[in-house]
PDB file of N, CA and C in Angstrom:
ATOM      1  N   UNK A   1      47.418  44.828 -11.453  1.00 74.00           N
ATOM      2  CA  UNK A   1      48.201  44.265 -10.724  1.00 74.00           C
ATOM      3  C   UNK A   1      48.281  44.228 -10.000  1.00 74.00           C
ATOM      4  N   UNK A   2      48.153  42.855  -8.864  1.00 82.00           N
ATOM      5  CA  UNK A   2      47.558  42.016  -8.023  1.00 82.00           C
ATOM      6  C   UNK A   2      48.654  41.252  -7.463  1.00 82.00           C
ATOM      7  N   UNK A   3      47.967  40.994  -5.943  1.00 79.00           N
ATOM      8  CA  UNK A   3      49.334  40.602  -4.675  1.00 79.00           C
ATOM      9  C   UNK A   3      49.609  38.832  -5.136  1.00 79.00           C
ATOM     10  N   UNK A   4      49.328  37.704  -5.664  1.00 78.00           N
ATOM     11  CA  UNK A   4      49.109  36.129  -5.812  1.00 78.00           C
ATOM     12  C   UNK A   4      50.078  37.146  -7.295  1.00 78.00           C
ATOM     13  N   UNK A   5      50.078  37.605  -8.254  1.00 80.00           N
ATOM     14  CA  UNK A   5      51.446  37.944  -9.264  1.00 80.00           C
ATOM     15  C   UNK A   5      51.850  37.664  -8.487  1.00 80.00           C
ATOM     16  N   UNK A   6      52.658  38.183  -7.392  1.00 85.00           N
ATOM     17  CA  UNK A   6      54.417  38.212  -6.886  1.00 85.00           C
ATOM     18  C   UNK A   6      55.027  37.350  -6.224  1.00 85.00           C
ATOM     19  N   UNK A   7      53.578  36.969  -6.194  1.00 87.00           N
ATOM     20  CA  UNK A   7      53.493  35.525  -5.358  1.00 87.00           C
ATOM     21  C   UNK A   7      54.986  34.095  -6.283  1.00 87.00           C
ATOM     22  N   UNK A   8      55.687  34.340  -4.614  1.00 85.00           N
ATOM     23  CA  UNK A   8      56.684  32.311  -5.630  1.00 85.00           C
ATOM     24  C   UNK A   8      56.168  30.963  -5.158  1.00 85.00           C
ATOM     25  N   UNK A   9      56.432  29.844  -6.395  1.00 87.00           N
ATOM     26  CA  UNK A   9      55.655  29.017  -7.198  1.00 87.00           C
ATOM     27  C   UNK A   9      56.995  28.129  -6.592  1.00 87.00           C
ATOM     28  N   UNK A  10      55.546  26.894  -5.746  1.00 86.00           N
ATOM     29  CA  UNK A  10      56.416  25.906  -4.809  1.00 86.00           C
ATOM     30  C   UNK A  10      57.831  25.705  -5.784  1.00 86.00           C
ATOM     31  N   UNK A  11      58.817  25.187  -5.591  1.00 88.00           N
ATOM     32  CA  UNK A  11      59.777  23.884  -6.300  1.00 88.00           C
ATOM     33  C   UNK A  11      58.842  23.231  -6.428  1.00 88.00           C
ATOM     34  N   UNK A  12      58.510  23.069  -5.694  1.00 88.00           N
ATOM     35  CA  UNK A  12      58.201  20.630  -5.258  1.00 88.00           C
ATOM     36  C   UNK A  12      57.556  21.248  -6.046  1.00 88.00           C
ATOM     37  N   UNK A  13      56.617  21.574  -6.084  1.00 87.00           N
ATOM     38  CA  UNK A  13      54.905  21.496  -6.476  1.00 87.00           C
ATOM     39  C   UNK A  13      54.985  21.694  -7.857  1.00 87.00           C
ATOM     40  N   UNK A  14      56.012  22.643  -8.704  1.00 88.00           N
ATOM     41  CA  UNK A  14      56.709  23.213 -10.071  1.00 88.00           C
ATOM     42  C   UNK A  14      56.801  21.609 -10.741  1.00 88.00           C
ATOM     43  N   UNK A  15      58.415  21.937  -9.696  1.00 92.00           N
ATOM     44  CA  UNK A  15      58.675  20.549 -10.584  1.00 92.00           C
ATOM     45  C   UNK A  15      58.384  18.545 -10.059  1.00 92.00           C
ATOM     46  N   UNK A  16      58.439  17.998  -9.297  1.00 90.00           N
ATOM     47  CA  UNK A  16      57.918  16.857  -8.908  1.00 90.00           C
ATOM     48  C   UNK A  16      56.612  16.778  -8.905  1.00 90.00           C
ATOM     49  N   UNK A  17      55.423  18.504  -8.574  1.00 86.00           N
ATOM     50  CA  UNK A  17      54.636  17.410  -8.751  1.00 86.00           C
ATOM     51  C   UNK A  17      53.176  17.088  -7.711  1.00 86.00           C
ATOM     52  N   UNK A  18      54.379  17.519  -6.332  1.00 85.00           N
ATOM     53  CA  UNK A  18      53.895  16.881  -4.891  1.00 85.00           C
ATOM     54  C   UNK A  18      54.325  18.321  -4.273  1.00 85.00           C
ATOM     55  N   UNK A  19      53.409  18.839  -3.422  1.00 87.00           N
ATOM     56  CA  UNK A  19      52.841  19.726  -2.969  1.00 87.00           C
ATOM     57  C   UNK A  19      53.746  19.635  -1.214  1.00 87.00           C
ATOM     58  N   UNK A  20      53.832  20.481  -0.899  1.00 88.00           N
ATOM     59  CA  UNK A  20      55.026  20.274   0.546  1.00 88.00           C
ATOM     60  C   UNK A  20      54.194  20.727   1.586  1.00 88.00           C
ATOM     61  N   UNK A  21      55.219  20.698   2.829  1.00 89.00           N
ATOM     62  CA  UNK A  21      54.039  21.098   3.883  1.00 89.00           C
ATOM     63  C   UNK A  21      54.156  22.310   3.801  1.00 89.00           C
ATOM     64  N   UNK A  22      54.853  23.725   3.402  1.00 89.00           N
ATOM     65  CA  UNK A  22      54.632  25.187   3.187  1.00 89.00           C
ATOM     66  C   UNK A  22      53.558  26.149   2.791  1.00 89.00           C
ATOM     67  N   UNK A  23      53.366  24.580   1.483  1.00 88.00           N
ATOM     68  CA  UNK A  23      52.282  24.950  -0.081  1.00 88.00           C
ATOM     69  C   UNK A  23      51.065  25.333   0.043  1.00 88.00           C
ATOM     70  N   UNK A  24      50.675  26.610   0.359  1.00 91.00           N
ATOM     71  CA  UNK A  24      49.707  27.309   0.817  1.00 91.00           C
ATOM     72  C   UNK A  24      49.517  28.614   1.640  1.00 91.00           C
ATOM     73  N   UNK A  25      51.011  28.032   2.414  1.00 93.00           N
ATOM     74  CA  UNK A  25      51.485  29.667   3.637  1.00 93.00           C
ATOM     75  C   UNK A  25      51.158  30.636   2.944  1.00 93.00           C
ATOM     76  N   UNK A  26      51.837  31.361   2.017  1.00 93.00           N
ATOM     77  CA  UNK A  26      51.142  32.831   1.383  1.00 93.00           C
ATOM     78  C   UNK A  26      50.253  33.252   0.857  1.00 93.00           C
ATOM     79  N   UNK A  27      49.004  32.090   0.893  1.00 92.00           N
ATOM     80  CA  UNK A  27      47.806  32.197  -0.074  1.00 92.00           C
ATOM     81  C   UNK A  27      47.459  32.613   0.835  1.00 92.00           C
ATOM     82  N   UNK A  28      46.901  31.846   2.282  1.00 95.00           N
ATOM     83  CA  UNK A  28      46.369  31.606   3.487  1.00 95.00           C
ATOM     84  C   UNK A  28      47.162  33.110   4.360  1.00 95.00           C
ATOM     85  N   UNK A  29      48.283  33.511   4.171  1.00 95.00           N
ATOM     86  CA  UNK A  29      48.406  34.348   5.193  1.00 95.00           C
ATOM     87  C   UNK A  29      48.330  35.504   4.373  1.00 95.00           C
ATOM     88  N   UNK A  30      47.422  36.281   2.261  1.00 93.00           N
ATOM     89  CA  UNK A  30      47.010  36.710   2.280  1.00 93.00           C
ATOM     90  C   UNK A  30      45.618  36.844   2.699  1.00 93.00           C
ATOM     91  N   UNK A  31      44.718  35.709   2.479  1.00 95.00           N
ATOM     92  CA  UNK A  31      44.189  35.044   2.740  1.00 95.00           C
ATOM     93  C   UNK A  31      43.181  36.061   4.209  1.00 95.00           C
ATOM     94  N   UNK A  32      44.228  35.823   5.877  1.00 96.00           N
ATOM     95  CA  UNK A  32      44.353  36.779   7.168  1.00 96.00           C
ATOM     96  C   UNK A  32      44.236  38.461   6.971  1.00 96.00           C
ATOM     97  N   UNK A  33      44.997  39.062   5.928  1.00 93.00           N
ATOM     98  CA  UNK A  33      45.028  40.007   5.922  1.00 93.00           C
ATOM     99  C   UNK A  33      44.014  40.785   4.974  1.00 93.00           C
ATOM    100  N   UNK A  34      43.075  39.645   4.690  1.00 94.00           N
ATOM    101  CA  UNK A  34      42.268  40.199   4.085  1.00 94.00           C
ATOM    102  C   UNK A  34      40.735  40.274   4.813  1.00 94.00           C
ATOM    103  N   UNK A  35      40.946  39.305   5.885  1.00 96.00           N
ATOM    104  CA  UNK A  35      40.011  39.133   6.754  1.00 96.00           C
ATOM    105  C   UNK A  35      39.374  38.589   6.496  1.00 96.00           C
ATOM    106  N   UNK A  36      39.822  36.961   5.537  1.00 96.00           N
ATOM    107  CA  UNK A  36      38.772  35.809   5.530  1.00 96.00           C
ATOM    108  C   UNK A  36      39.460  35.205   6.023  1.00 96.00           C
ATOM    109  N   UNK A  37      39.324  34.981   7.773  1.00 97.00           N
ATOM    110  CA  UNK A  37      39.973  34.283   8.258  1.00 97.00           C
ATOM    111  C   UNK A  37      39.707  32.351   8.608  1.00 97.00           C
ATOM    112  N   UNK A  38      37.930  31.919   8.099  1.00 97.00           N
ATOM    113  CA  UNK A  38      37.958  30.862   8.437  1.00 97.00           C
ATOM    114  C   UNK A  38      38.988  29.991   6.355  1.00 97.00           C
ATOM    115  N   UNK A  39      39.054  31.427   5.651  1.00 97.00           N
ATOM    116  CA  UNK A  39      38.423  29.813   4.409  1.00 97.00           C
ATOM    117  C   UNK A  39      40.880  30.191   4.541  1.00 97.00           C
ATOM    118  N   UNK A  40      41.360  30.982   4.986  1.00 97.00           N
ATOM    119  CA  UNK A  40      42.779  31.487   5.377  1.00 97.00           C
ATOM    120  C   UNK A  40      43.199  29.331   6.541  1.00 97.00           C
ATOM    121  N   UNK A  41      42.855  29.903   7.780  1.00 96.00           N
ATOM    122  CA  UNK A  41      42.633  28.553   8.370  1.00 96.00           C
ATOM    123  C   UNK A  41      42.807  27.456   7.397  1.00 96.00           C
ATOM    124  N   UNK A  42      41.573  26.851   6.229  1.00 95.00           N
ATOM    125  CA  UNK A  42      41.549  25.914   5.439  1.00 95.00           C
ATOM    126  C   UNK A  42      42.494  25.719   3.845  1.00 95.00           C
ATOM    127  N   UNK A  43      42.455  26.876   4.394  1.00 93.00           N
ATOM    128  CA  UNK A  43      43.940  27.034   3.487  1.00 93.00           C
ATOM    129  C   UNK A  43      45.013  26.157   3.704  1.00 93.00           C
ATOM    130  N   UNK A  44      45.444  27.263   5.226  1.00 95.00           N
ATOM    131  CA  UNK A  44      47.453  25.912   6.197  1.00 95.00           C
ATOM    132  C   UNK A  44      46.624  25.888   6.946  1.00 95.00           C
ATOM    133  N   UNK A  45      46.440  25.511   7.838  1.00 96.00           N
ATOM    134  CA  UNK A  45      45.816  25.148   9.415  1.00 96.00           C
ATOM    135  C   UNK A  45      47.037  26.067  10.014  1.00 96.00           C
ATOM    136  N   UNK A  46      48.190  25.857   9.651  1.00 96.00           N
ATOM    137  CA  UNK A  46      49.556  26.638  10.863  1.00 96.00           C
ATOM    138  C   UNK A  46      49.422  27.899  10.345  1.00 96.00           C
ATOM    139  N   UNK A  47      47.943  27.827   9.638  1.00 97.00           N
ATOM    140  CA  UNK A  47      49.282  30.167   9.377  1.00 97.00           C
ATOM    141  C   UNK A  47      48.195  30.600  10.870  1.00 97.00           C
ATOM    142  N   UNK A  48      47.526  30.580  11.598  1.00 97.00           N
ATOM    143  CA  UNK A  48      47.999  31.381  12.896  1.00 97.00           C
ATOM    144  C   UNK A  48      48.998  31.594  13.307  1.00 97.00           C
ATOM    145  N   UNK A  49      49.480  30.163  14.276  1.00 96.00           N
ATOM    146  CA  UNK A  49      50.619  30.126  14.558  1.00 96.00           C
ATOM    147  C   UNK A  49      51.779  30.695  14.094  1.00 96.00           C
ATOM    148  N   UNK A  50      51.341  30.207  13.147  1.00 96.00           N
ATOM    149  CA  UNK A  50      52.925  31.151  11.802  1.00 96.00           C
ATOM    150  C   UNK A  50      53.241  32.276  12.054  1.00 96.00           C
ATOM    151  N   UNK A  51      51.871  32.947  12.048  1.00 97.00           N
ATOM    152  CA  UNK A  51      52.022  35.093  11.971  1.00 97.00           C
ATOM    153  C   UNK A  51      52.499  35.627  13.507  1.00 97.00           C
ATOM    154  N   UNK A  52      52.012  34.781  14.480  1.00 97.00           N
ATOM    155  CA  UNK A  52      52.114  34.096  15.426  1.00 97.00           C
ATOM    156  C   UNK A  52      53.620  34.351  16.389  1.00 97.00           C
ATOM    157  N   UNK A  53      54.207  32.417  15.534  1.00 97.00           N
ATOM    158  CA  UNK A  53      56.276  32.920  15.487  1.00 97.00           C
ATOM    159  C   UNK A  53      56.655  34.480  15.294  1.00 97.00           C
ATOM    160  N   UNK A  54      56.388  34.912  13.456  1.00 97.00           N
ATOM    161  CA  UNK A  54      56.906  35.996  12.630  1.00 97.00           C
ATOM    162  C   UNK A  54      56.281  37.245  13.419  1.00 97.00           C
ATOM    163  N   UNK A  55      55.362  37.366  14.340  1.00 97.00           N
ATOM    164  CA  UNK A  55      55.877  37.903  15.404  1.00 97.00           C
ATOM    165  C   UNK A  55      56.285  38.044  16.486  1.00 97.00           C
ATOM    166  N   UNK A  56      56.998  37.246  17.055  1.00 97.00           N
ATOM    167  CA  UNK A  56      57.270  37.043  18.332  1.00 97.00           C
ATOM    168  C   UNK A  56      58.744  37.267  17.793  1.00 97.00           C
ATOM    169  N   UNK A  57      59.334  36.908  16.482  1.00 97.00           N
ATOM    170  CA  UNK A  57      60.673  37.008  16.117  1.00 97.00           C
ATOM    171  C   UNK A  57      60.807  37.688  15.987  1.00 97.00           C
ATOM    172  N   UNK A  58      59.980  38.565  15.181  1.00 97.00           N
ATOM    173  CA  UNK A  58      60.654  40.065  14.973  1.00 97.00           C
ATOM    174  C   UNK A  58      60.473  40.664  16.572  1.00 97.00           C
ATOM    175  N   UNK A  59      59.280  40.410  17.976  1.00 96.00           N
ATOM    176  CA  UNK A  59      59.586  41.663  19.027  1.00 96.00           C
ATOM    177  C   UNK A  59      61.127  41.077  18.840  1.00 96.00           C
ATOM    178  N   UNK A  60      61.647  39.506  19.606  1.00 96.00           N
ATOM    179  CA  UNK A  60      63.439  38.810  19.853  1.00 96.00           C
ATOM    180  C   UNK A  60      64.368  39.955  19.624  1.00 96.00           C
ATOM    181  N   UNK A  61      63.681  40.724  18.220  1.00 95.00           N
ATOM    182  CA  UNK A  61      65.092  41.653  17.301  1.00 95.00           C
ATOM    183  C   UNK A  61      64.828  43.146  17.889  1.00 95.00           C
ATOM    184  N   UNK A  62      63.724  43.229  18.576  1.00 96.00           N
ATOM    185  CA  UNK A  62      63.665  44.615  19.145  1.00 96.00           C
ATOM    186  C   UNK A  62      63.456  44.736  20.033  1.00 96.00           C
ATOM    187  N   UNK A  63      63.296  43.610  21.537  1.00 94.00           N
ATOM    188  CA  UNK A  63      63.361  43.390  22.782  1.00 94.00           C
ATOM    189  C   UNK A  63      65.324  42.982  22.894  1.00 94.00           C
ATOM    190  N   UNK A  64      65.858  43.369  23.530  1.00 91.00           N
ATOM    191  CA  UNK A  64      67.031  43.308  22.845  1.00 91.00           C
ATOM    192  C   UNK A  64      67.249  42.330  24.833  1.00 91.00           C
ATOM    193  N   UNK A  65      66.405  42.908  25.303  1.00 94.00           N
ATOM    194  CA  UNK A  65      66.805  42.538  27.156  1.00 94.00           C
ATOM    195  C   UNK A  65      65.823  40.844  27.010  1.00 94.00           C
ATOM    196  N   UNK A  66      64.866  39.845  26.636  1.00 94.00           N
ATOM    197  CA  UNK A  66      64.601  39.133  27.708  1.00 94.00           C
ATOM    198  C   UNK A  66      64.884  38.212  26.537  1.00 94.00           C
ATOM    199  N   UNK A  67      65.081  36.951  26.298  1.00 94.00           N
ATOM    200  CA  UNK A  67      64.504  36.038  25.607  1.00 94.00           C
ATOM    201  C   UNK A  67      63.546  35.110  25.526  1.00 94.00           C
ATOM    202  N   UNK A  68      63.363  35.146  23.722  1.00 96.00           N
ATOM    203  CA  UNK A  68      62.334  34.590  23.364  1.00 96.00           C
ATOM    204  C   UNK A  68      62.944  32.922  22.564  1.00 96.00           C
ATOM    205  N   UNK A  69      64.311  32.323  22.590  1.00 95.00           N
ATOM    206  CA  UNK A  69      64.387  31.360  22.469  1.00 95.00           C
ATOM    207  C   UNK A  69      63.668  30.000  22.590  1.00 95.00           C
ATOM    208  N   UNK A  70      63.270  30.030  23.803  1.00 96.00           N
ATOM    209  CA  UNK A  70      61.700  28.426  24.325  1.00 96.00           C
ATOM    210  C   UNK A  70      60.820  28.997  23.599  1.00 96.00           C
ATOM    211  N   UNK A  71      60.336  30.439  23.269  1.00 96.00           N
ATOM    212  CA  UNK A  71      59.344  30.424  22.956  1.00 96.00           C
ATOM    213  C   UNK A  71      58.488  30.095  21.279  1.00 96.00           C
ATOM    214  N   UNK A  72      60.387  31.182  20.791  1.00 97.00           N
ATOM    215  CA  UNK A  72      60.370  30.144  19.188  1.00 97.00           C
ATOM    216  C   UNK A  72      60.649  28.635  19.235  1.00 97.00           C
ATOM    217  N   UNK A  73      61.112  28.112  19.799  1.00 98.00           N
ATOM    218  CA  UNK A  73      61.403  26.553  19.751  1.00 98.00           C
ATOM    219  C   UNK A  73      59.718  25.768  19.946  1.00 98.00           C
ATOM    220  N   UNK A  74      59.207  26.788  20.810  1.00 97.00           N
ATOM    221  CA  UNK A  74      57.859  25.905  20.751  1.00 97.00           C
ATOM    222  C   UNK A  74      56.821  26.258  19.715  1.00 97.00           C
ATOM    223  N   UNK A  75      56.997  27.611  18.924  1.00 97.00           N
ATOM    224  CA  UNK A  75      55.821  27.599  18.179  1.00 97.00           C
ATOM    225  C   UNK A  75      56.711  26.580  16.950  1.00 97.00           C
ATOM    226  N   UNK A  76      57.916  27.160  16.430  1.00 97.00           N
ATOM    227  CA  UNK A  76      58.141  26.092  15.285  1.00 97.00           C
ATOM    228  C   UNK A  76      58.292  24.974  16.110  1.00 97.00           C
ATOM    229  N   UNK A  77      58.130  23.807  16.925  1.00 98.00           N
ATOM    230  CA  UNK A  77      57.512  22.022  16.971  1.00 98.00           C
ATOM    231  C   UNK A  77      55.881  22.194  16.382  1.00 98.00           C
ATOM    232  N   UNK A  78      55.671  23.371  17.788  1.00 97.00           N
ATOM    233  CA  UNK A  78      53.763  23.160  16.917  1.00 97.00           C
ATOM    234  C   UNK A  78      53.620  23.519  15.465  1.00 97.00           C
ATOM    235  N   UNK A  79      53.915  24.762  15.146  1.00 97.00           N
ATOM    236  CA  UNK A  79      53.990  24.696  13.622  1.00 97.00           C
ATOM    237  C   UNK A  79      54.059  23.452  12.892  1.00 97.00           C
ATOM    238  N   UNK A  80      55.043  22.681  12.962  1.00 96.00           N
ATOM    239  CA  UNK A  80      55.536  21.299  12.411  1.00 96.00           C
ATOM    240  C   UNK A  80      54.063  19.996  12.761  1.00 96.00           C
ATOM    241  N   UNK A  81      54.761  19.725  13.794  1.00 97.00           N
ATOM    242  CA  UNK A  81      53.193  19.106  13.896  1.00 97.00           C
ATOM    243  C   UNK A  81      51.643  19.519  13.538  1.00 97.00           C
ATOM    244  N   UNK A  82      51.209  20.791  13.253  1.00 97.00           N
ATOM    245  CA  UNK A  82      50.034  21.462  13.080  1.00 97.00           C
ATOM    246  C   UNK A  82      50.361  20.442  10.535  1.00 97.00           C
ATOM    247  N   UNK A  83      51.760  21.491  10.612  1.00 95.00           N
ATOM    248  CA  UNK A  83      52.011  21.109   9.632  1.00 95.00           C
ATOM    249  C   UNK A  83      51.877  20.156   8.798  1.00 95.00           C
ATOM    250  N   UNK A  84      52.362  18.876   9.296  1.00 96.00           N
ATOM    251  CA  UNK A  84      52.025  17.129   9.155  1.00 96.00           C
ATOM    252  C   UNK A  84      51.048  16.927   9.515  1.00 96.00           C
ATOM    253  N   UNK A  85      50.255  17.276  10.336  1.00 96.00           N
ATOM    254  CA  UNK A  85      48.901  16.464  10.284  1.00 96.00           C
ATOM    255  C   UNK A  85      48.252  17.035   9.169  1.00 96.00           C
ATOM    256  N   UNK A  86      47.973  18.076   9.342  1.00 94.00           N
ATOM    257  CA  UNK A  86      47.296  18.609   7.627  1.00 94.00           C
ATOM    258  C   UNK A  86      47.641  18.041   6.428  1.00 94.00           C
ATOM    259  N   UNK A  87      48.786  18.417   6.281  1.00 92.00           N
ATOM    260  CA  UNK A  87      49.734  17.690   5.220  1.00 92.00           C
ATOM    261  C   UNK A  87      49.142  15.582   5.343  1.00 92.00           C
ATOM    262  N   UNK A  88      49.420  15.231   5.813  1.00 93.00           N
ATOM    263  CA  UNK A  88      48.454  13.809   6.224  1.00 93.00           C
ATOM    264  C   UNK A  88      46.552  13.795   5.932  1.00 93.00           C
ATOM    265  N   UNK A  89      46.332  14.405   6.310  1.00 92.00           N
ATOM    266  CA  UNK A  89      44.673  14.720   6.631  1.00 92.00           C
ATOM    267  C   UNK A  89      44.449  14.603   4.610  1.00 92.00           C
ATOM    268  N   UNK A  90      45.339  15.588   4.240  1.00 87.00           N
ATOM    269  CA  UNK A  90      45.361  16.632   3.321  1.00 87.00           C
ATOM    270  C   UNK A  90      44.681  15.694   1.923  1.00 87.00           C
ATOM    271  N   UNK A  91      45.767  14.812   2.493  1.00 84.00           N
ATOM    272  CA  UNK A  91      46.818  13.536   1.331  1.00 84.00           C
ATOM    273  C   UNK A  91      46.301  12.349   1.665  1.00 84.00           C
ATOM    274  N   UNK A  92      46.015  11.797   2.267  1.00 83.00           N
ATOM    275  CA  UNK A  92      45.482  10.409   2.765  1.00 83.00           C
ATOM    276  C   UNK A  92      44.067   9.875   3.615  1.00 83.00           C
TER     277      UNK A  92
END
C-alpha cells in the first residue's frame, strides 16, 4: 500500500474535467514530506505557505494566550493570491 492510495480525488476534475485552485496540494504535501522540495513547489506553488498556515493554525489552538487571527488572515490572503496566480499561469 502506498500513501497515494488514500488521497482524495478532486470532484471538480473528476466530474467537470476542470482543475480547481487546490488541485495538486495533496501530492505536493506528500512530496514535501518525502524531501522533494522543488517538485512540490512545481506541483503546487502555495504548498509552503499552506503548511505554514496549518502550523500556525495548530499553534493557535495550543497557545491560547496570543491572538493569531491577523497572521492567519494574512496567510489566507497570501495562499489565495499564490494559488490564483499559479492557476492562471498554468492554464493560460
